[in-house]
């Protein structure tokens, strides 16, 4: 099952993950909460946002990664539910939705995790001020919030991934340097 692969991959990257239920894996990096949802059904029948909140616990998540055979159909459906909840009920959930195809799960998880980490870099930790000036505002220096070295299945070699952010304008960037 896809959730087993998710737990194994997060363990390889040194990120603690716990299995909430058979279809849901939760991971935390600093204060950033990431959920990985691996639905058994091709299209689960969520009717409203309350059912999604109860089933997936999206109130406490910053990023939800859908791991499925056709993840973008589910991401679009969940996105429409979130928009409908905001428009009709005034419920605003600050949640980023990402999709990973189970066909390309090895490289997809790597990319999704990188995109999830760059989503809210200030939640990863305090950050270290660098010598790089922010390319967006030019007022402040970029802060390095996370840097890790790992073997990339996408690039087929060792890489260093760095997550940068600007505290002034909320600019964020992910940099991947190849070592091999």
PDB file of C-alpha atoms in Angstrom:
ATOM      1  CA  UNK A   1       0.000   0.000   0.000  1.00  0.00           C
ATOM      2  CA  UNK A   2       1.117   3.558  -0.669  1.00  0.00           C
ATOM      3  CA  UNK A   3       1.100   4.608   2.994  1.00  0.00           C
ATOM      4  CA  UNK A   4       3.756   2.006   3.804  1.00  0.00           C
ATOM      5  CA  UNK A   5       5.990   3.501   1.116  1.00  0.00           C
ATOM      6  CA  UNK A   6       5.354   7.000   2.532  1.00  0.00           C
ATOM      7  CA  UNK A   7       6.342   5.974   6.068  1.00  0.00           C
ATOM      8  CA  UNK A   8       9.456   4.214   4.761  1.00  0.00           C
ATOM      9  CA  UNK A   9      10.491   7.221   2.641  1.00  0.00           C
ATOM     10  CA  UNK A  10      10.001   9.711   5.478  1.00  0.00           C
ATOM     11  CA  UNK A  11      12.071   7.458   7.741  1.00  0.00           C
ATOM     12  CA  UNK A  12      14.895   7.466   5.177  1.00  0.00           C
ATOM     13  CA  UNK A  13      14.821  11.263   5.173  1.00  0.00           C
ATOM     14  CA  UNK A  14      14.911  11.413   8.983  1.00  0.00           C
ATOM     15  CA  UNK A  15      11.392  12.762   9.381  1.00  0.00           C
ATOM     16  CA  UNK A  16       9.263  11.230  12.077  1.00  0.00           C
ATOM     17  CA  UNK A  17       5.951   9.946  10.741  1.00  0.00           C
ATOM     18  CA  UNK A  18       3.100   8.234  12.484  1.00  0.00           C
ATOM     19  CA  UNK A  19       0.263   6.288  10.983  1.00  0.00           C
ATOM     20  CA  UNK A  20      -2.956   7.971  12.081  1.00  0.00           C
ATOM     21  CA  UNK A  21      -5.151   5.373  10.370  1.00  0.00           C
ATOM     22  CA  UNK A  22      -4.810   2.979   7.454  1.00  0.00           C
ATOM     23  CA  UNK A  23      -5.169   5.776   4.889  1.00  0.00           C
ATOM     24  CA  UNK A  24      -3.486   8.683   6.695  1.00  0.00           C
ATOM     25  CA  UNK A  25       0.128   9.382   7.688  1.00  0.00           C
ATOM     26  CA  UNK A  26       1.066  12.488   9.684  1.00  0.00           C
ATOM     27  CA  UNK A  27       4.545  13.997   9.758  1.00  0.00           C
ATOM     28  CA  UNK A  28       5.990  17.024  11.527  1.00  0.00           C
ATOM     29  CA  UNK A  29       9.054  19.043  10.590  1.00  0.00           C
ATOM     30  CA  UNK A  30       9.495  21.743  13.209  1.00  0.00           C
ATOM     31  CA  UNK A  31       6.025  23.273  13.517  1.00  0.00           C
ATOM     32  CA  UNK A  32       5.066  22.346   9.944  1.00  0.00           C
ATOM     33  CA  UNK A  33       2.422  19.605   9.890  1.00  0.00           C
ATOM     34  CA  UNK A  34       2.182  17.498   6.738  1.00  0.00           C
ATOM     35  CA  UNK A  35      -0.473  14.872   6.072  1.00  0.00           C
ATOM     36  CA  UNK A  36      -0.188  12.106   3.481  1.00  0.00           C
ATOM     37  CA  UNK A  37      -3.544  10.689   2.445  1.00  0.00           C
ATOM     38  CA  UNK A  38      -3.577   7.373   0.563  1.00  0.00           C
ATOM     39  CA  UNK A  39      -7.253   6.660  -0.216  1.00  0.00           C
ATOM     40  CA  UNK A  40      -8.277   3.093  -0.898  1.00  0.00           C
ATOM     41  CA  UNK A  41     -11.249   4.128  -3.020  1.00  0.00           C
ATOM     42  CA  UNK A  42     -10.576   5.724  -6.360  1.00  0.00           C
ATOM     43  CA  UNK A  43     -12.990   8.526  -5.510  1.00  0.00           C
ATOM     44  CA  UNK A  44     -14.146   8.831  -1.889  1.00  0.00           C
ATOM     45  CA  UNK A  45     -17.590  10.312  -1.463  1.00  0.00           C
ATOM     46  CA  UNK A  46     -17.056  13.374   0.684  1.00  0.00           C
ATOM     47  CA  UNK A  47     -20.188  15.517   0.584  1.00  0.00           C
ATOM     48  CA  UNK A  48     -19.152  18.486   2.672  1.00  0.00           C
ATOM     49  CA  UNK A  49     -16.189  20.100   4.372  1.00  0.00           C
ATOM     50  CA  UNK A  50     -17.147  18.840   7.834  1.00  0.00           C
ATOM     51  CA  UNK A  51     -16.767  15.240   6.698  1.00  0.00           C
ATOM     52  CA  UNK A  52     -13.317  16.028   5.259  1.00  0.00           C
ATOM     53  CA  UNK A  53     -12.302  17.832   8.459  1.00  0.00           C
ATOM     54  CA  UNK A  54     -13.362  14.871  10.576  1.00  0.00           C
ATOM     55  CA  UNK A  55     -11.871  12.166   8.347  1.00  0.00           C
ATOM     56  CA  UNK A  56      -8.551  13.805   7.416  1.00  0.00           C
ATOM     57  CA  UNK A  57      -8.074  16.247  10.313  1.00  0.00           C
ATOM     58  CA  UNK A  58      -7.215  19.100   7.941  1.00  0.00           C
ATOM     59  CA  UNK A  59      -7.718  21.764  10.625  1.00  0.00           C
ATOM     60  CA  UNK A  60      -4.328  20.954  12.122  1.00  0.00           C
ATOM     61  CA  UNK A  61      -2.448  20.466   8.822  1.00  0.00           C
ATOM     62  CA  UNK A  62      -0.423  22.941   6.771  1.00  0.00           C
ATOM     63  CA  UNK A  63       0.001  20.667   3.736  1.00  0.00           C
ATOM     64  CA  UNK A  64      -1.981  17.640   2.583  1.00  0.00           C
ATOM     65  CA  UNK A  65      -0.360  15.326   0.022  1.00  0.00           C
ATOM     66  CA  UNK A  66      -2.750  13.014  -1.830  1.00  0.00           C
ATOM     67  CA  UNK A  67      -1.057   9.763  -2.904  1.00  0.00           C
ATOM     68  CA  UNK A  68      -3.256   7.964  -5.387  1.00  0.00           C
ATOM     69  CA  UNK A  69      -3.422   6.543  -8.891  1.00  0.00           C
ATOM     70  CA  UNK A  70      -5.173   9.739 -10.062  1.00  0.00           C
ATOM     71  CA  UNK A  71      -4.257  12.274  -7.368  1.00  0.00           C
ATOM     72  CA  UNK A  72      -5.081  15.457  -9.263  1.00  0.00           C
ATOM     73  CA  UNK A  73      -8.753  14.529  -9.594  1.00  0.00           C
ATOM     74  CA  UNK A  74      -8.913  14.231  -5.802  1.00  0.00           C
ATOM     75  CA  UNK A  75      -6.878  17.418  -5.275  1.00  0.00           C
ATOM     76  CA  UNK A  76      -9.278  19.352  -7.532  1.00  0.00           C
ATOM     77  CA  UNK A  77     -12.292  17.918  -5.698  1.00  0.00           C
ATOM     78  CA  UNK A  78     -10.860  18.773  -2.270  1.00  0.00           C
ATOM     79  CA  UNK A  79      -9.912  22.228  -3.506  1.00  0.00           C
ATOM     80  CA  UNK A  80     -13.485  22.835  -4.669  1.00  0.00           C
ATOM     81  CA  UNK A  81     -14.763  21.719  -1.248  1.00  0.00           C
ATOM     82  CA  UNK A  82     -12.383  24.176   0.453  1.00  0.00           C
ATOM     83  CA  UNK A  83     -13.485  27.007  -1.834  1.00  0.00           C
ATOM     84  CA  UNK A  84     -17.153  26.171  -1.300  1.00  0.00           C
ATOM     85  CA  UNK A  85     -16.661  26.162   2.484  1.00  0.00           C
ATOM     86  CA  UNK A  86     -15.054  29.593   2.303  1.00  0.00           C
ATOM     87  CA  UNK A  87     -17.695  31.029  -0.025  1.00  0.00           C
ATOM     88  CA  UNK A  88     -20.784  29.578   1.642  1.00  0.00           C
ATOM     89  CA  UNK A  89     -19.842  29.277   5.317  1.00  0.00           C
ATOM     90  CA  UNK A  90     -16.921  31.681   5.722  1.00  0.00           C
ATOM     91  CA  UNK A  91     -14.616  28.835   6.809  1.00  0.00           C
ATOM     92  CA  UNK A  92     -11.077  29.655   5.678  1.00  0.00           C
ATOM     93  CA  UNK A  93      -8.589  26.786   5.915  1.00  0.00           C
ATOM     94  CA  UNK A  94      -4.964  27.628   5.133  1.00  0.00           C
ATOM     95  CA  UNK A  95      -4.081  24.307   3.556  1.00  0.00           C
ATOM     96  CA  UNK A  96      -1.858  23.541   0.571  1.00  0.00           C
ATOM     97  CA  UNK A  97      -2.925  20.517  -1.469  1.00  0.00           C
ATOM     98  CA  UNK A  98      -0.350  18.474  -3.401  1.00  0.00           C
ATOM     99  CA  UNK A  99      -0.686  15.295  -5.425  1.00  0.00           C
ATOM    100  CA  UNK A 100       1.602  12.306  -5.951  1.00  0.00           C
ATOM    101  CA  UNK A 101       0.825   9.605  -8.462  1.00  0.00           C
ATOM    102  CA  UNK A 102       1.246   6.094  -7.109  1.00  0.00           C
ATOM    103  CA  UNK A 103       2.773   5.146 -10.471  1.00  0.00           C
ATOM    104  CA  UNK A 104       5.751   7.459  -9.849  1.00  0.00           C
ATOM    105  CA  UNK A 105       5.702   7.332  -6.056  1.00  0.00           C
ATOM    106  CA  UNK A 106       9.489   7.281  -5.546  1.00  0.00           C
ATOM    107  CA  UNK A 107      10.241  10.550  -7.322  1.00  0.00           C
ATOM    108  CA  UNK A 108       6.842  12.062  -6.573  1.00  0.00           C
ATOM    109  CA  UNK A 109       7.292  11.853  -2.801  1.00  0.00           C
ATOM    110  CA  UNK A 110      10.657  13.574  -3.043  1.00  0.00           C
ATOM    111  CA  UNK A 111       9.216  16.466  -5.037  1.00  0.00           C
ATOM    112  CA  UNK A 112       6.083  16.750  -2.882  1.00  0.00           C
ATOM    113  CA  UNK A 113       8.098  16.803   0.325  1.00  0.00           C
ATOM    114  CA  UNK A 114      10.339  19.542  -1.066  1.00  0.00           C
ATOM    115  CA  UNK A 115       7.304  21.603  -2.104  1.00  0.00           C
ATOM    116  CA  UNK A 116       5.692  21.042   1.294  1.00  0.00           C
ATOM    117  CA  UNK A 117       8.801  22.226   3.152  1.00  0.00           C
ATOM    118  CA  UNK A 118       9.034  25.414   1.099  1.00  0.00           C
ATOM    119  CA  UNK A 119       5.341  26.211   1.631  1.00  0.00           C
ATOM    120  CA  UNK A 120       5.808  27.757   5.097  1.00  0.00           C
ATOM    121  CA  UNK A 121       9.555  27.950   5.768  1.00  0.00           C
ATOM    122  CA  UNK A 122       9.180  30.023   8.942  1.00  0.00           C
ATOM    123  CA  UNK A 123       7.491  27.016  10.596  1.00  0.00           C
ATOM    124  CA  UNK A 124      10.629  24.915  10.059  1.00  0.00           C
ATOM    125  CA  UNK A 125      12.595  26.828  12.705  1.00  0.00           C
ATOM    126  CA  UNK A 126      14.190  30.178  13.455  1.00  0.00           C
ATOM    127  CA  UNK A 127      16.428  30.224  10.416  1.00  0.00           C
ATOM    128  CA  UNK A 128      19.953  31.515   9.903  1.00  0.00           C
ATOM    129  CA  UNK A 129      20.600  34.830   8.186  1.00  0.00           C
ATOM    130  CA  UNK A 130      22.562  34.376   4.934  1.00  0.00           C
ATOM    131  CA  UNK A 131      24.521  36.774   2.729  1.00  0.00           C
ATOM    132  CA  UNK A 132      21.904  36.587  -0.056  1.00  0.00           C
ATOM    133  CA  UNK A 133      19.707  39.666  -0.507  1.00  0.00           C
ATOM    134  CA  UNK A 134      16.049  38.913  -1.194  1.00  0.00           C
ATOM    135  CA  UNK A 135      15.483  38.974  -4.973  1.00  0.00           C
ATOM    136  CA  UNK A 136      11.865  40.039  -4.544  1.00  0.00           C
ATOM    137  CA  UNK A 137      11.967  43.016  -2.169  1.00  0.00           C
ATOM    138  CA  UNK A 138      15.707  43.748  -1.803  1.00  0.00           C
ATOM    139  CA  UNK A 139      15.176  45.050   1.745  1.00  0.00           C
ATOM    140  CA  UNK A 140      16.271  42.077   3.789  1.00  0.00           C
ATOM    141  CA  UNK A 141      18.588  39.087   3.662  1.00  0.00           C
ATOM    142  CA  UNK A 142      17.285  35.598   3.024  1.00  0.00           C
ATOM    143  CA  UNK A 143      17.189  33.192   5.955  1.00  0.00           C
ATOM    144  CA  UNK A 144      18.171  29.536   5.611  1.00  0.00           C
ATOM    145  CA  UNK A 145      15.496  27.500   7.388  1.00  0.00           C
ATOM    146  CA  UNK A 146      16.531  23.952   6.511  1.00  0.00           C
ATOM    147  CA  UNK A 147      19.403  22.270   4.732  1.00  0.00           C
ATOM    148  CA  UNK A 148      19.785  18.539   4.288  1.00  0.00           C
ATOM    149  CA  UNK A 149      21.875  16.130   2.286  1.00  0.00           C
ATOM    150  CA  UNK A 150      20.289  12.955   0.924  1.00  0.00           C
ATOM    151  CA  UNK A 151      20.299  10.550  -2.009  1.00  0.00           C
ATOM    152  CA  UNK A 152      17.855  11.801  -4.627  1.00  0.00           C
ATOM    153  CA  UNK A 153      15.970   9.215  -6.631  1.00  0.00           C
ATOM    154  CA  UNK A 154      14.894  11.910  -9.034  1.00  0.00           C
ATOM    155  CA  UNK A 155      18.426  13.083  -9.862  1.00  0.00           C
ATOM    156  CA  UNK A 156      20.009   9.664  -9.202  1.00  0.00           C
ATOM    157  CA  UNK A 157      22.712  11.026  -6.947  1.00  0.00           C
ATOM    158  CA  UNK A 158      23.445  12.838  -3.714  1.00  0.00           C
ATOM    159  CA  UNK A 159      21.987  16.331  -3.377  1.00  0.00           C
ATOM    160  CA  UNK A 160      21.858  19.178  -0.874  1.00  0.00           C
ATOM    161  CA  UNK A 161      18.433  20.735  -0.493  1.00  0.00           C
ATOM    162  CA  UNK A 162      18.168  24.214   1.033  1.00  0.00           C
ATOM    163  CA  UNK A 163      14.968  26.019   2.017  1.00  0.00           C
ATOM    164  CA  UNK A 164      15.216  29.838   2.046  1.00  0.00           C
ATOM    165  CA  UNK A 165      12.745  32.545   3.001  1.00  0.00           C
ATOM    166  CA  UNK A 166      12.576  36.317   3.413  1.00  0.00           C
ATOM    167  CA  UNK A 167      11.093  37.514   6.708  1.00  0.00           C
ATOM    168  CA  UNK A 168      10.111  40.886   5.185  1.00  0.00           C
ATOM    169  CA  UNK A 169       8.095  39.930   2.113  1.00  0.00           C
ATOM    170  CA  UNK A 170       7.475  36.176   2.608  1.00  0.00           C
ATOM    171  CA  UNK A 171       9.513  35.208  -0.469  1.00  0.00           C
ATOM    172  CA  UNK A 172      10.409  31.514  -0.346  1.00  0.00           C
ATOM    173  CA  UNK A 173      12.710  29.333  -2.409  1.00  0.00           C
ATOM    174  CA  UNK A 174      13.966  25.781  -2.597  1.00  0.00           C
ATOM    175  CA  UNK A 175      17.432  25.130  -3.939  1.00  0.00           C
ATOM    176  CA  UNK A 176      18.718  21.680  -4.890  1.00  0.00           C
ATOM    177  CA  UNK A 177      22.478  21.319  -5.544  1.00  0.00           C
ATOM    178  CA  UNK A 178      23.838  18.117  -7.092  1.00  0.00           C
ATOM    179  CA  UNK A 179      26.911  16.658  -5.376  1.00  0.00           C
ATOM    180  CA  UNK A 180      27.681  13.778  -7.743  1.00  0.00           C
TER     181      UNK A 180
END
